C-alpha positions in Angstrom: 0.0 0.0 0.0 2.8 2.5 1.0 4.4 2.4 -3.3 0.6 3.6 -3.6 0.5 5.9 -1.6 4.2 7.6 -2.4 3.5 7.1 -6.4 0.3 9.0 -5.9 2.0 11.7 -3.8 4.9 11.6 -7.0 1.8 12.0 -9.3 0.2 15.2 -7.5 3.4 16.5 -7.1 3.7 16.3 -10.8 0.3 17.4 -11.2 0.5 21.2 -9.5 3.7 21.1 -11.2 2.0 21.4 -14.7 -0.4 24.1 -13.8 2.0 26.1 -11.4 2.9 28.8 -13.9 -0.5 29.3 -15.3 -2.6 32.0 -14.0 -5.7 32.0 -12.1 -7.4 33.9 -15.4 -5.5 31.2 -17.6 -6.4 28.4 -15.5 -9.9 29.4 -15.9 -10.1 30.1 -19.2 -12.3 27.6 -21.7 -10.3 27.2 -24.1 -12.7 25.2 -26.1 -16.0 25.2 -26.5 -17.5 22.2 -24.8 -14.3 21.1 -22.6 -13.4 22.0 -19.7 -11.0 24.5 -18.3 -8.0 23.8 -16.7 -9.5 24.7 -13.2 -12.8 22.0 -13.7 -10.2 19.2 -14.7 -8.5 20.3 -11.1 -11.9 20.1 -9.3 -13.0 16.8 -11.1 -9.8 15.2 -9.8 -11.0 16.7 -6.2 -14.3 15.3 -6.7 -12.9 11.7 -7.4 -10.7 11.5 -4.8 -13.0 12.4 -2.4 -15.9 10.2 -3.7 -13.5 7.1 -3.6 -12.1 8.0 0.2 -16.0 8.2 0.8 -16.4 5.1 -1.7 -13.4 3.4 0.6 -14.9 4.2 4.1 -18.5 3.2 3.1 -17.4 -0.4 1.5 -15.3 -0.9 4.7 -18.1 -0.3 6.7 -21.0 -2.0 4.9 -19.4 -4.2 2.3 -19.0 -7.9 1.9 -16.1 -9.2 1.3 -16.2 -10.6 -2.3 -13.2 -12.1 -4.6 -12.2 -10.2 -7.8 -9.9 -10.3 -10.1 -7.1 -7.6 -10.4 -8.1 -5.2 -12.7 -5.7 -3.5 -15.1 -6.1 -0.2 -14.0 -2.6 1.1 -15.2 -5.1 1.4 -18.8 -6.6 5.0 -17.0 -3.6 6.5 -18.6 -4.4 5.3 -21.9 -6.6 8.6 -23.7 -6.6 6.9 -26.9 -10.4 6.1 -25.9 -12.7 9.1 -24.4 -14.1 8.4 -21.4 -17.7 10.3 -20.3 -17.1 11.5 -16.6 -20.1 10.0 -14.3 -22.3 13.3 -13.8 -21.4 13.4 -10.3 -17.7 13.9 -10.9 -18.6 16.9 -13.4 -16.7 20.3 -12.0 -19.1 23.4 -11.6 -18.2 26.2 -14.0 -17.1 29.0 -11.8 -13.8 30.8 -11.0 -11.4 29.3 -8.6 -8.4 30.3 -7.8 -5.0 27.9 -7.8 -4.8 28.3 -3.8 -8.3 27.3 -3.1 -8.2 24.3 -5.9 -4.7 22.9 -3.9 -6.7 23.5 -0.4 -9.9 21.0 -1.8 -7.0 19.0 -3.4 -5.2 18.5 -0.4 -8.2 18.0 1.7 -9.4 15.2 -0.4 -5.6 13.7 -0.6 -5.7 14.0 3.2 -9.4 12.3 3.9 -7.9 9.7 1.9 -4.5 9.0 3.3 -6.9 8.8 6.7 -8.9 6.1 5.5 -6.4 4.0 4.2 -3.7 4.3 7.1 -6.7 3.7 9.7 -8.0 0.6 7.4 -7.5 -3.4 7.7 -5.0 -3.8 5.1 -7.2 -7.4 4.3 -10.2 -5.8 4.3 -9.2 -3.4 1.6 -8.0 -6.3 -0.8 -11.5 -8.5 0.3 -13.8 -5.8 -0.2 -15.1 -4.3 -3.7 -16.5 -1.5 -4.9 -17.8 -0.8 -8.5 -16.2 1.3 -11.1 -17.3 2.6 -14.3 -15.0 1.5 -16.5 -13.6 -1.4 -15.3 -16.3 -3.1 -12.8 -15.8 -4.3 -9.7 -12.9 -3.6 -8.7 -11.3 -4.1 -4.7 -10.8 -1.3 -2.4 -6.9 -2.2 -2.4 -6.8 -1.0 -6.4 -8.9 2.0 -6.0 -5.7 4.1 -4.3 -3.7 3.6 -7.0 -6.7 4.2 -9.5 -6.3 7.9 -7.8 -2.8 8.1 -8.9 -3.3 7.2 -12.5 -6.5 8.8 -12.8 -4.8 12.1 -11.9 -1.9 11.0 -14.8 -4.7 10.6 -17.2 -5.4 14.3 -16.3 -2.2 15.8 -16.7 -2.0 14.5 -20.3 -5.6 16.4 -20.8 -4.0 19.7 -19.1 -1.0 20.2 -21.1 -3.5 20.0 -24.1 -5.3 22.6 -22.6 -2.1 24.5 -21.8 -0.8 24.2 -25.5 -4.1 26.0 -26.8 -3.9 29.2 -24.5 
C-alpha cells in the first residue's frame, strides 16, 4: 500500500507542477467550447478522490467481502479512448483560484490518506466497490486508480495548456 501511496504523492506532485505557472485567469479560461477549463479538470480530480475515500470508508463499513480479479487499471492513462465523466464527478463552472483548488485538493488527498492508514489492510484487498469503466474492482486497487487517474489528467492539461 505504501508504493501507492508515495507514487500518488509523485503524481500530485507532478500534477500542480503542470499548472504552477499558469494563472488563475489562464487556469480558468475555456479554451474550447464544450471542454473544460484547466481549473474543472482540477476540481474533477478533487471530486474523485474524495468520492473514492468516501467510496473506501462506506465499502469498509458496509461491504462484503467478495473475490475479484485484479483489474488493469494502469489502462486509465491510456486517452486513446474518451471516457464520459459520471455526472457526479462533473466540476461546476465558476472561478477558482490555484490556492483554493490545492486546499480541496489537499483536503481530499488528506481524507484519503486517513482512511487508508486507519484501514484493515485485508479488508481493503476483500472488499469491492464498482467502477465505471472497469467493474468491480477491490478497495486495495482503488488508491492507486487515484494516482493514474490524476496522470490521465495531466496528459488532458497540457493539451489545454498548449491552446492558451
Amino acid at each position: 500500500m505504501e508504493q501507492y501511496l508515495e507514487q500518488n504523492k509523485s503524481i500530485r506532485h507532478e500534477l500542480l507542477n503542470t499548472v504552477s505557472n499558469l494563472s488563475d485567469e489562464q487556469l480558468n479560461k475555456e479554451v474550447e467550447e464544450g471542454r473544460w477549463t484547466i481549473m474543472q479538470v482540477l476540481h474533477h480530480l478533487h471530486i474523485i478522490e474524495d468520492g473514492v475515500a468516501k467510496a473506501i470508508q462506506y465499502t469498509l463499513k458496509k461491504g462484503e467481502k467478495q473475490s475479484v480479479k485484479a483489474k488493469p487499471i494502469e489502462l486509465t492513462v491510456d486517452r486513446t479512448t474518451k471516457i464520459k465523466a459520471p455526472s457526479f464527478a462533473d466540476p461546476e463552472a465558476k472561478f477558482i483560484t490555484l490556492e483554493e483548488m490545492k486546499d480541496k485538493l489537499k483536503e481530499s488527498r488528506n481524507t484519503l490518506l486517513q482512511v487508508v492508514s486507519s484501514s484493515d489492510k485485508n479488508q481493503l484487498k476483500e472488499k469491492a466497490y464498482p467502477q465505471p469503466i472497469f467493474g468491480l474492482m477491490s478497495l486495495e486497487q482503488w488508491v492507486p486508480f487515484i494516482g493514474y487517474h490524476e496522470k490521465r489528467h495531466i496528459e488532458q492539461i497540457e493539451e489545454l495548456k498548449e491552446k492558451l
